[in-house]
XYZ file of C-alpha atoms in Angstrom:
122
model
C 23.427 109.329 60.882
C 25.891 107.782 58.428
C 27.584 109.456 55.498
C 29.723 107.937 52.747
C 32.581 110.193 51.667
C 34.940 109.856 48.719
C 38.237 111.712 49.126
C 40.651 112.932 46.458
C 43.939 112.978 48.300
C 46.240 115.991 48.308
C 49.251 115.355 50.519
C 49.851 118.543 52.535
C 50.494 117.296 56.086
C 53.973 115.948 56.855
C 52.870 114.517 60.217
C 50.149 112.414 58.563
C 52.592 111.374 55.819
C 55.089 110.217 58.445
C 52.388 108.253 60.295
C 51.327 106.564 57.049
C 54.952 105.628 56.317
C 55.323 104.126 59.805
C 52.182 102.037 59.347
C 53.649 100.613 56.143
C 57.084 100.195 57.749
C 58.698 102.570 55.271
C 61.448 105.000 56.134
C 60.557 108.464 57.367
C 59.901 111.009 54.618
C 62.994 113.140 54.001
C 62.909 116.606 52.448
C 65.420 116.532 49.600
C 65.962 116.958 45.875
C 66.168 113.643 44.032
C 66.642 112.569 40.423
C 63.690 111.055 38.611
C 63.862 109.615 35.110
C 62.460 112.835 33.667
C 64.407 115.372 35.732
C 64.585 116.288 39.397
C 61.962 116.810 42.063
C 62.139 118.479 45.471
C 59.922 117.603 48.391
C 59.364 114.925 51.002
C 60.624 111.688 49.512
C 59.429 108.170 50.284
C 61.136 105.088 48.957
C 58.625 102.351 48.182
C 59.784 98.713 48.001
C 61.115 97.726 44.560
C 60.488 101.178 43.062
C 63.352 102.417 40.894
C 62.767 106.067 41.898
C 61.410 107.592 45.112
C 57.980 109.189 45.339
C 58.201 112.943 45.980
C 55.478 114.848 47.859
C 55.276 118.611 47.364
C 53.248 119.475 50.470
C 52.943 123.151 49.472
C 51.127 122.223 46.254
C 49.604 118.949 47.508
C 51.119 117.146 44.530
C 52.920 113.835 44.096
C 55.711 113.268 41.562
C 57.066 109.881 40.594
C 58.347 107.827 37.670
C 57.191 104.218 37.582
C 57.045 103.705 33.785
C 53.408 102.584 33.825
C 54.112 100.082 36.595
C 57.339 98.646 35.189
C 59.512 100.551 37.695
C 57.177 100.255 40.671
C 53.865 98.655 41.578
C 51.152 101.382 41.617
C 49.269 99.529 44.375
C 52.076 100.433 46.803
C 51.598 104.141 46.157
C 47.823 103.756 46.368
C 48.185 102.047 49.751
C 50.431 104.855 51.008
C 47.888 107.454 49.866
C 45.086 105.458 51.502
C 46.909 105.382 54.838
C 47.787 109.069 54.492
C 44.073 109.838 54.151
C 43.258 107.700 57.182
C 45.973 109.291 59.316
C 44.994 112.821 58.251
C 41.350 112.138 59.176
C 42.406 110.675 62.532
C 44.618 113.673 63.335
C 41.946 116.229 62.436
C 39.178 114.396 64.294
C 41.286 114.098 67.442
C 42.283 117.767 67.264
C 38.565 118.562 67.473
C 38.062 116.224 70.440
C 36.432 113.350 68.541
C 37.313 109.674 68.719
C 37.966 107.521 65.670
C 37.247 103.843 65.123
C 38.947 102.135 62.176
C 37.847 98.936 60.433
C 39.636 97.233 57.539
C 37.027 95.940 55.076
C 37.339 92.757 53.027
C 37.690 94.722 49.765
C 40.782 96.519 51.088
C 39.013 99.770 51.879
C 39.079 101.284 55.352
C 35.984 102.430 57.202
C 36.460 105.244 59.694
C 33.752 106.023 62.219
C 34.140 109.393 63.885
C 32.317 109.829 67.169
C 31.579 113.513 67.623
C 32.682 114.929 70.948
C 33.747 111.544 72.310
C 36.831 111.074 74.447
C 39.893 109.541 72.839
């Protein structure tokens, strides 16, 4: 039986965030307070290529803060890709914790298809 799922991403898992950063060859997320154009933000920061300000993840609230001036200070596709890989890594972690195996396929449209085999060995 197949199911299509759409996920609204709330970043709450630092392990999955770190795995997503490694996949994209970004630095490890660092918990710190950083300046943004419109003030300061505290949380796990990720520096995306060519972004003027870091992206800040408040894992307690599941929220993301950033200033990219409608794409002028950073390409939104980079953040979207990070969030996509975060979702993939979070699904993989949770499935494996429950003893399931996960198959991953990159689709031609850029989306990622995960197939979770219930009760399968890793």
